Short mmCIF file of C-alpha atoms in Angstrom, two decimals:
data_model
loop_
_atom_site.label_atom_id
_atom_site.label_comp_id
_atom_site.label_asym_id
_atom_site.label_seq_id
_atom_site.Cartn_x
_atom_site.Cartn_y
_atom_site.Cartn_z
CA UNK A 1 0.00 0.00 0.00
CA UNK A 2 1.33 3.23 -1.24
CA UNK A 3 4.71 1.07 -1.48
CA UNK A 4 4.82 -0.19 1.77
CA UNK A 5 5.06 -3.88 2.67
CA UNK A 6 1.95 -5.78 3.29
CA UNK A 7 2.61 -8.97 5.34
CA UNK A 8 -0.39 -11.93 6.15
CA UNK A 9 0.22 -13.19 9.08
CA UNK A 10 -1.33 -14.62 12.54
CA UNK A 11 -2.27 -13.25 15.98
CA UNK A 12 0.17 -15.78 17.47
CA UNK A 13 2.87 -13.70 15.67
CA UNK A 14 2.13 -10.69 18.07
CA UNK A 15 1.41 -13.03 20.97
CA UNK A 16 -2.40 -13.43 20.47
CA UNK A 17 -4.62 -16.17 20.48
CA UNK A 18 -7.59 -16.37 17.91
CA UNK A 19 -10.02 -14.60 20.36
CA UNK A 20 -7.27 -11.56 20.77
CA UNK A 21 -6.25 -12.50 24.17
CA UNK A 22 -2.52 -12.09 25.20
CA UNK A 23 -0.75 -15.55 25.14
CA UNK A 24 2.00 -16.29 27.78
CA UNK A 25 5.42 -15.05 27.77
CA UNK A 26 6.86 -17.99 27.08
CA UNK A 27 4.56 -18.80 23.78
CA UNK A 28 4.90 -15.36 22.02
CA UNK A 29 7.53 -14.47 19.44
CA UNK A 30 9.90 -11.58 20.62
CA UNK A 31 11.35 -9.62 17.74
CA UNK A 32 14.59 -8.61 19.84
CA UNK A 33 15.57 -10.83 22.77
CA UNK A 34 13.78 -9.75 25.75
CA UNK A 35 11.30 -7.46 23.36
CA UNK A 36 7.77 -8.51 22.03
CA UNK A 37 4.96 -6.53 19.69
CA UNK A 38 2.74 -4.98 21.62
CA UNK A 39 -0.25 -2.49 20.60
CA UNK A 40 -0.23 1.19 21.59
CA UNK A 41 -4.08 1.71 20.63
CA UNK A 42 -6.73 0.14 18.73
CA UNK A 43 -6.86 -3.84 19.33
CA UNK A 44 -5.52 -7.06 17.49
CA UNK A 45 -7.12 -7.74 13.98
CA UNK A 46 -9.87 -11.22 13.99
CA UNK A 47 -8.07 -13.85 11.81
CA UNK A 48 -10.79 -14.12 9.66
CA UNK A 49 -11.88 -10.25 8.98
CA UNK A 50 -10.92 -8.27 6.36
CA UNK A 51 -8.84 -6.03 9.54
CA UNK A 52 -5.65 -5.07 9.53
CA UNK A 53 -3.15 -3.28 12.60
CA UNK A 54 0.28 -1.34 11.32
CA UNK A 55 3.51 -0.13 12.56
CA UNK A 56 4.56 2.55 14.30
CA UNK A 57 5.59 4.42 11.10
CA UNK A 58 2.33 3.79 9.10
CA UNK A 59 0.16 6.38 10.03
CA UNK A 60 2.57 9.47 9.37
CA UNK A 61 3.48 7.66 6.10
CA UNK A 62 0.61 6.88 4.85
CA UNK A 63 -2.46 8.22 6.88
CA UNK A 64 -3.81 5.25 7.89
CA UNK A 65 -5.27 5.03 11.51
CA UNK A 66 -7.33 3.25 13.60
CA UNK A 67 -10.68 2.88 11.49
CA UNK A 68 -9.51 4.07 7.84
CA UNK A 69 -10.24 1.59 5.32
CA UNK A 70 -7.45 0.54 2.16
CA UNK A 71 -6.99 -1.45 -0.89
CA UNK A 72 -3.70 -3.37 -1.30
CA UNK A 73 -1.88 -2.68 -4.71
CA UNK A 74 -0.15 -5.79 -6.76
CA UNK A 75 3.58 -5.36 -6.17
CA UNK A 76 5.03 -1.81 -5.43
CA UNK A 77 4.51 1.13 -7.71
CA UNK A 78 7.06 1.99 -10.32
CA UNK A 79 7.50 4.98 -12.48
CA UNK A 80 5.44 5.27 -15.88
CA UNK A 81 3.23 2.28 -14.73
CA UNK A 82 0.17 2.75 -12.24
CA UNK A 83 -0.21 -0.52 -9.20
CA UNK A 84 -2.86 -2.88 -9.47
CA UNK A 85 -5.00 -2.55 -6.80
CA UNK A 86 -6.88 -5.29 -5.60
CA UNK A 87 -10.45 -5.26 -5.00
CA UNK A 88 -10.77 -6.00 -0.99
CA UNK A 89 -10.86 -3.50 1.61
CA UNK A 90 -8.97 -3.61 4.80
CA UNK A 91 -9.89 -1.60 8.22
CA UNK A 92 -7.19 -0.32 10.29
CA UNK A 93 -8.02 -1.75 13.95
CA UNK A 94 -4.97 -1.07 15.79
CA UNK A 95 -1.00 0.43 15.53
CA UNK A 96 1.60 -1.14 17.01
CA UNK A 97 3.96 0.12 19.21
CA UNK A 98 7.84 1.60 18.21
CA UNK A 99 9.92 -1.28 17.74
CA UNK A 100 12.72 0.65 15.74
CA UNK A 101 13.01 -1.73 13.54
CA UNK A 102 11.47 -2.80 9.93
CA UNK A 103 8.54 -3.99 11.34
CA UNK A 104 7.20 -0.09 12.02
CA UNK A 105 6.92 0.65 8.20
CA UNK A 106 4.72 -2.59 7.53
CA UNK A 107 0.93 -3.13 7.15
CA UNK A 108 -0.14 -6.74 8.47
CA UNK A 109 -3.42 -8.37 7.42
CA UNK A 110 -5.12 -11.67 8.43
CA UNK A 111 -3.37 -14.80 6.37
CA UNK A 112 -7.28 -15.87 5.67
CA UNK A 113 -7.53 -12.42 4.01
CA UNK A 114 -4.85 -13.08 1.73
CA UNK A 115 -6.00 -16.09 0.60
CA UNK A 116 -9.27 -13.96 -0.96
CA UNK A 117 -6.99 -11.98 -3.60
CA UNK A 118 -8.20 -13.28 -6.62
CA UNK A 119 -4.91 -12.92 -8.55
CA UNK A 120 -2.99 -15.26 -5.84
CA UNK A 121 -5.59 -17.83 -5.91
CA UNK A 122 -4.93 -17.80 -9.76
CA UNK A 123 -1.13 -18.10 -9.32
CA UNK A 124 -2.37 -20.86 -7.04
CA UNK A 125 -4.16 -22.83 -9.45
CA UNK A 126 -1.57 -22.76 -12.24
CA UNK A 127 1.61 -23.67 -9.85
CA UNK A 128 -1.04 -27.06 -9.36
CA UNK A 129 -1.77 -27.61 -12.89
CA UNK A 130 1.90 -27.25 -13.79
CA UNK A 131 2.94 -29.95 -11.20
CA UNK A 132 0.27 -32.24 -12.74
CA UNK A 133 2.12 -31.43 -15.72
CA UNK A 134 -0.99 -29.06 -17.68
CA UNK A 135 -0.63 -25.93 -19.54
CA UNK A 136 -0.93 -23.77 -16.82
CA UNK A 137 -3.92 -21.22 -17.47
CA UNK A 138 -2.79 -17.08 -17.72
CA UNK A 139 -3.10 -15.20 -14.73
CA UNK A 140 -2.17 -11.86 -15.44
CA UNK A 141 -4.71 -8.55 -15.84
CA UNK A 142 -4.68 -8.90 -19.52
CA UNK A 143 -6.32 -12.07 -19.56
CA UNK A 144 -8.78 -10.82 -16.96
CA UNK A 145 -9.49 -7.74 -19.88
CA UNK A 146 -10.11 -10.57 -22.40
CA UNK A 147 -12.12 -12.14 -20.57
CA UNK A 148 -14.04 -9.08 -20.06
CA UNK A 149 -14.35 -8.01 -23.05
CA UNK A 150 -15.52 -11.42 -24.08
CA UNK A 151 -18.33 -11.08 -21.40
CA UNK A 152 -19.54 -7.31 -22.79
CA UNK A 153 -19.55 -8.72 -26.16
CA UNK A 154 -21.94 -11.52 -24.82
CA UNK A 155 -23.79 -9.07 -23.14
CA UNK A 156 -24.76 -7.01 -26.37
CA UNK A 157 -25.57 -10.01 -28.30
CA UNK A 158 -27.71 -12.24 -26.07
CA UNK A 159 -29.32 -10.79 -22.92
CA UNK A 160 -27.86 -12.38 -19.43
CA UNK A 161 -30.12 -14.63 -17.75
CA UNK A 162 -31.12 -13.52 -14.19
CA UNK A 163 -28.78 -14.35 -11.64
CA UNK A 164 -29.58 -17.04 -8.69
CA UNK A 165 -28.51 -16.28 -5.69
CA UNK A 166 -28.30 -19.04 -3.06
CA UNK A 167 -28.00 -17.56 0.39
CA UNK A 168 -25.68 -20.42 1.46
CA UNK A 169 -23.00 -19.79 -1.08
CA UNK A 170 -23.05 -16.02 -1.18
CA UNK A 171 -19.68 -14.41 -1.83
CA UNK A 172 -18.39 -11.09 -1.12
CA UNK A 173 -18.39 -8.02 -3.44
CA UNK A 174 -17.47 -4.69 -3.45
CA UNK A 175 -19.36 -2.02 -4.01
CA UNK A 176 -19.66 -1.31 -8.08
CA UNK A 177 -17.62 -4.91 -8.52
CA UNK A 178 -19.01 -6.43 -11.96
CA UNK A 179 -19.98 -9.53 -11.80
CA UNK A 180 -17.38 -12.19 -12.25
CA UNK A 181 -18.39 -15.41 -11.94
CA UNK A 182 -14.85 -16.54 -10.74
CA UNK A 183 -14.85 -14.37 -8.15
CA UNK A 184 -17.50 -16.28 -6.33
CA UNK A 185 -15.20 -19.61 -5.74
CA UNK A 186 -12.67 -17.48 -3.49
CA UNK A 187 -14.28 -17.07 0.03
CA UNK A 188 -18.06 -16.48 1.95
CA UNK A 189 -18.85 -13.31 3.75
CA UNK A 190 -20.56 -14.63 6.89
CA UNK A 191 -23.47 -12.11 8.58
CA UNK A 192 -20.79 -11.42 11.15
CA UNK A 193 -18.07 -10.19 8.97
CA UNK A 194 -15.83 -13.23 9.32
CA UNK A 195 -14.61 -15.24 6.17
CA UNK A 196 -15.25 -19.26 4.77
CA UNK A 197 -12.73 -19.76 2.24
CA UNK A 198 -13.59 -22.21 -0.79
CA UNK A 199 -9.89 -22.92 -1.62
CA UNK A 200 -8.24 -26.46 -1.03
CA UNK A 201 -6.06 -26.68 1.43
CA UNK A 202 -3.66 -27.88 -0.75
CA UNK A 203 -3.23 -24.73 -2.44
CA UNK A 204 -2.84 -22.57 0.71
CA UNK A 205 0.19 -22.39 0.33
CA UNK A 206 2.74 -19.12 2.05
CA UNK A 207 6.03 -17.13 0.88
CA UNK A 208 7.76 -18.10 4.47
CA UNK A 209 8.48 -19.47 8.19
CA UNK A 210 10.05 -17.92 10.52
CA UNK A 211 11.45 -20.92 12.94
CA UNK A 212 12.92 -20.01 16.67
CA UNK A 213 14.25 -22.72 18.77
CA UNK A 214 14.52 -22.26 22.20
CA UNK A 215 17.39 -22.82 24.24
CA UNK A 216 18.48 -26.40 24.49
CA UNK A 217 15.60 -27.04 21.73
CA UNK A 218 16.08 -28.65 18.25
CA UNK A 219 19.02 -29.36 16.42
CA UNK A 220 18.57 -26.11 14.10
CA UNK A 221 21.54 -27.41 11.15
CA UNK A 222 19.53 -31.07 11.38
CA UNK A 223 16.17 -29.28 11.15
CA UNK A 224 17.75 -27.35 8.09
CA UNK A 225 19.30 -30.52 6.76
CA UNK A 226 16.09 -32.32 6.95
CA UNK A 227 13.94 -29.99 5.17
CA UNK A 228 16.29 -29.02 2.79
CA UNK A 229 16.57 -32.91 1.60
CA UNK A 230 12.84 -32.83 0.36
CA UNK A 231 11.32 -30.91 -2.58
CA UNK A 232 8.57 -28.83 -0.49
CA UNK A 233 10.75 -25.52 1.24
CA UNK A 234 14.46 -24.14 1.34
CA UNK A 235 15.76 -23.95 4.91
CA UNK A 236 17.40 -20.83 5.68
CA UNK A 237 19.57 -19.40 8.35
CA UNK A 238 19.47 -15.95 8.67
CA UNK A 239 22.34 -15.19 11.02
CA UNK A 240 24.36 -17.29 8.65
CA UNK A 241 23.08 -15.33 5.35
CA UNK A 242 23.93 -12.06 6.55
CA UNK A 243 27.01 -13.20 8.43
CA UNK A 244 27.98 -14.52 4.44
CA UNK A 245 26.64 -10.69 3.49
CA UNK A 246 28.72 -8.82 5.71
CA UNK A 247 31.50 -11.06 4.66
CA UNK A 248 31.14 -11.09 0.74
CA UNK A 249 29.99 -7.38 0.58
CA UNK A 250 30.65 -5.09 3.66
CA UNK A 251 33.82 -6.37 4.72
CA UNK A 252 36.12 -5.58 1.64
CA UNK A 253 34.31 -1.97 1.84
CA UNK A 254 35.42 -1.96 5.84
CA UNK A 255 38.74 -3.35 5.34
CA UNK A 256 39.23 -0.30 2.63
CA UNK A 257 37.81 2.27 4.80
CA UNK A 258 40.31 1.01 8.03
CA UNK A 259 43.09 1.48 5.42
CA UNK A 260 42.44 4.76 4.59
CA UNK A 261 41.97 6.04 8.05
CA UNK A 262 45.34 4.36 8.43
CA UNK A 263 47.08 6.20 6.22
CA UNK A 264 45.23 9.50 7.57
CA UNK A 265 46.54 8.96 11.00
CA UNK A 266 50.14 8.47 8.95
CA UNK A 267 50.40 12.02 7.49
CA UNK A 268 48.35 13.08 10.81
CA UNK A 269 51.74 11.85 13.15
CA UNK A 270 53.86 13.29 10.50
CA UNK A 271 52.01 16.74 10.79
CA UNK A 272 52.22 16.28 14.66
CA UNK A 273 55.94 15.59 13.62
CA UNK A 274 56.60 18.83 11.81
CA UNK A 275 54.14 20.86 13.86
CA UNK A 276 56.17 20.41 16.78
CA UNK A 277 59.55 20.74 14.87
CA UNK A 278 58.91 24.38 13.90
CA UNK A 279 57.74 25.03 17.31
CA UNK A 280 61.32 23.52 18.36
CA UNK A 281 63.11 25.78 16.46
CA UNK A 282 61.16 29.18 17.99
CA UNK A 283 61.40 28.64 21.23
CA UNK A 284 65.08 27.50 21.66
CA UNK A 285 65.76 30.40 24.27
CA UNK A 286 62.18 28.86 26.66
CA UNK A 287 64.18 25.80 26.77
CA UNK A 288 67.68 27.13 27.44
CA UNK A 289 66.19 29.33 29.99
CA UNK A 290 64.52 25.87 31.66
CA UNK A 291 67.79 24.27 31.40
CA UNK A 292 69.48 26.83 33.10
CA UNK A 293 66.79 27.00 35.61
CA UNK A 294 67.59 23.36 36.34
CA UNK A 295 65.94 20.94 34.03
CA UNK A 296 67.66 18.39 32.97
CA UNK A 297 68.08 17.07 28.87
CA UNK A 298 65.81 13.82 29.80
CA UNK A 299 62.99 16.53 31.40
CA UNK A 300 63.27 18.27 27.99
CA UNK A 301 62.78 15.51 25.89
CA UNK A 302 59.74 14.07 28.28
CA UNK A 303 58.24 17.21 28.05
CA UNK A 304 58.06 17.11 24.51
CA UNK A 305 57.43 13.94 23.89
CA UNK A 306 54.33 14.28 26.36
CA UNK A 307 53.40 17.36 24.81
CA UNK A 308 53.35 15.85 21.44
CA UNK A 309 51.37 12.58 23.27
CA UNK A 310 48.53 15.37 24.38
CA UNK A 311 47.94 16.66 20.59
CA UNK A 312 47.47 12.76 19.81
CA UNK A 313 45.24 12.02 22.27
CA UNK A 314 42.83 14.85 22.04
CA UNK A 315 42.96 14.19 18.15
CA UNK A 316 41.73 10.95 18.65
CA UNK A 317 38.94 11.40 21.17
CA UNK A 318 37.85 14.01 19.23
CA UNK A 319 37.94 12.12 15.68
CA UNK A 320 35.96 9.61 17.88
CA UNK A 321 33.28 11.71 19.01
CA UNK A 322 32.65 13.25 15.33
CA UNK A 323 32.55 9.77 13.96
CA UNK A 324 29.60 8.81 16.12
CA UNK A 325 27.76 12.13 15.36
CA UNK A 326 28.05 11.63 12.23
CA UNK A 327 27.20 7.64 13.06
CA UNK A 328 23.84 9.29 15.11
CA UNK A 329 22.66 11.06 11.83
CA UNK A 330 23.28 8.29 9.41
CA UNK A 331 21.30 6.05 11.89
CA UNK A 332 18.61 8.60 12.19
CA UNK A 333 18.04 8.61 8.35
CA UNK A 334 18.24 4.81 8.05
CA UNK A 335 15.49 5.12 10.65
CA UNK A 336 13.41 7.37 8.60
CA UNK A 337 14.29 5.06 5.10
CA UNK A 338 13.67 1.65 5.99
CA UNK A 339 13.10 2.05 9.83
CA UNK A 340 15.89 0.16 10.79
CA UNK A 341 18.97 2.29 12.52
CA UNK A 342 21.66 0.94 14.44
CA UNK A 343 23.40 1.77 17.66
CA UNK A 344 25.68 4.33 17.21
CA UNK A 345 26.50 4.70 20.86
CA UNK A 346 28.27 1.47 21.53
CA UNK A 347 31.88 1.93 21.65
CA UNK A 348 33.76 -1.13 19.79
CA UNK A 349 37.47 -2.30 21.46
CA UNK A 350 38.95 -1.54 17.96
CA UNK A 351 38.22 2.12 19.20
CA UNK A 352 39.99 1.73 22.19
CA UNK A 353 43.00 0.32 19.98
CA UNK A 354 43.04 2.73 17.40
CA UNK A 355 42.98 5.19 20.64
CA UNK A 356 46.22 3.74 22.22
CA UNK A 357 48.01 3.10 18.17
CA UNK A 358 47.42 7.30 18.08
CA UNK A 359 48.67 8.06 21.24
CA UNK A 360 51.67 6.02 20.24
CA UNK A 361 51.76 7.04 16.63
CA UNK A 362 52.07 10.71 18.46
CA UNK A 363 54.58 9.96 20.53
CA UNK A 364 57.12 8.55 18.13
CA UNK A 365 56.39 11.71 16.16
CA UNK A 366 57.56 13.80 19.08
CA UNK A 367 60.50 11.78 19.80
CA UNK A 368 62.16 13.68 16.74
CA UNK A 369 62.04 17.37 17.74
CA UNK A 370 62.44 16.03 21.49
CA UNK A 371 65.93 15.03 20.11
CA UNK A 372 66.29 18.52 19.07
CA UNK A 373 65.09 19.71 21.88
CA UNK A 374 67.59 17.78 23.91
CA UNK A 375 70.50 19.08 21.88
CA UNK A 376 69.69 22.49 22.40
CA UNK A 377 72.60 24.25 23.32
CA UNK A 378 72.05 26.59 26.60
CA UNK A 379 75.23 28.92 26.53
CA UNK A 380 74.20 29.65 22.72
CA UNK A 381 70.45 30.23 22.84
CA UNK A 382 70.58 32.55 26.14
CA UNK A 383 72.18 35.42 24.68
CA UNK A 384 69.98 38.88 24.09
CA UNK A 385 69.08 39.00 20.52
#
């Protein structure tokens, strides 16, 4: 809807029974460990109403609230090319609460519900007809034009017959919906607004499972093995797919990026370097006048070397702090795209390293004028300009 993810689903999956009453802790899926769905207004959708609850995000992307009514669109709108929009009508009955995650930007619906979309239940019948190895019939909008076209062409050349209407089998139409006759195999609209579906079973069929073991539980990689032996579903592990993600894609990206900070830290030691070498060479008399108030050469060359330590060290706690500012605003506009950010407050021990290989980094680069520094002669330098 208005290119936002529609998802069928089940009470259970926001720890509801079928009658909308909270299940137990231990029986309801938690999106984050520790974390579960829960509803900031409104109520949990009946899994056999055309009702529908949304994230956190819907409403000030879309509009939608508790009791507006929409029509899902077939796929997501692309330029040049308007969405099909399907012919039910879903009522907004509650919106979740902020999870921060993906799940805010996403409409869910009833799985019964979705099972009443004529075009699916097409789809549907031709994935069956293929496996018993018929032509499988078309299912796309122009056939559905043919066919009526076909049925006006009938209608100017032989008047319809009046329609029969057995109160039993009465399906569901929209308001100003012609009269298909396929339409009427889908589902029953019962006085009380629930749904009897008239598809087999065997062609309910559902994109995906989500599988969580608990502690101690099943063997997840003999589960995965198991399934993935038979012809029916592909078993997936999703820590392992984007563990292979991060590895394939983001890691050669990281690895570059750690490089070139590397060799920015380089030229910043050997500005530290220089910096302080000028500064050596302008205030010879300061440190002949220290010398001949009694420091010794090794206080000299601490001092510098410390001093040179300092500039280090603030440069890196400061490069630090940017980089999660600037960490903060990229999170708060992945937040706003896909409504997934990421902590930017959590402070890595590769920080702490690249802290201490600075502070070193700085050092060494002081070590040079703090020779110079140490040579310094006293006599020489003391004399009145």
């Amino acid at each position: 809807y208005q290119g936002h993810r529609i998802v069928a689903t089940i009470p259970q999956y926001f720890g509801y029974d079928e009658q909308g009453n909270p299940l137990p802790d231990d029986s309801a899926m938690e999106y984050r460990p520790g974390k579960r769905h829960q509803i900031a207004f409104g109520r949990m959708f009946h899994p056999r109403k055309f009702e529908a609850i949304i994230g956190a995000d819907i409403p000030r992307l879309t509009g939608l609230n508790v009791g507006a009514t929409f029509q899902a669109t077939h796929g997501t709108p692309v330029s040049q090319r308007t969405a099909d929009v399907h012919e039910q009508s879903w009522t907004v009955v509650g919106v979740l609460k902020p999870t921060f995650t993906a799940a805010d930007r996403v409409i869910y619906i009833p799985l019964t519900t979705f099972y009443t979309i004529q075009e699916h239940e097409q789809a549907l019948e031709a994935i069956a007809q293929l496996q018993r190895g018929s032509p499988a019939p078309a299912t796309d909008h122009v056939a559905d034009k043919d066919h009526a076209q076909d049925r006006q062409h009938a209608s100017t050349t032989a008047p319809a017959p009046p329609a029969e209407e057995d109160p039993d089998n009465r399906a569901f139409r929209m308001p100003g919906e012609q009269d298909h006759a396929h339409h009427d195999e889908h589902y029953v609209l019962n006085p009380d607004g629930t749904i009897d579906l008239r598809i087999p079973k065997d062609q309910m069929m559902i994109s995906a499972i989500l599988v969580k073991t608990r502690p101690g539980g099943a063997n997840v990689q003999g589960l995965m093995w198991e399934i993935n032996n038979q012809n029916v579903a592909a078993a997936v592990n999703p820590a392992q797919v984007m563990s292979e993600f991060f590895r394939t894609f983001l890691e050669p990206s990281s690895r570059m990026l750690q490089a070139v900070a590397t060799l920015v830290t380089i030229v910043a030691g050997v500005g530290i370097l220089v910096s302080i070498y000028n500064s050596i060479a302008a205030r010879k008399k300061e440190i002949a006048i220290l010398r001949a108030l009694g420091a010794t050469r090794t206080r000299i060359l601490s001092l510098i070397c410390v001093e040179a330590a300092l500039i280090g060290l603030i440069g890196a706690v400061l490069g630090i702090v940017v980089g999660h500012l600037i960490g903060a605003a990229g999170s708060i506009y992945l937040q706003r795209l896909v409504g997934e950010g990421f902590n930017w407050l959590a402070v890595s021990a590769d920080e702490g390293i690249y802290l201490i290989a600075v502070v070193v980094l700085a050092l060494a680069a002081g070590l040079v004028p703090a020779l110079k520094a140490y040579r310094t002669p006293v006599a020489t330098n003391l004399v009145a300009e």
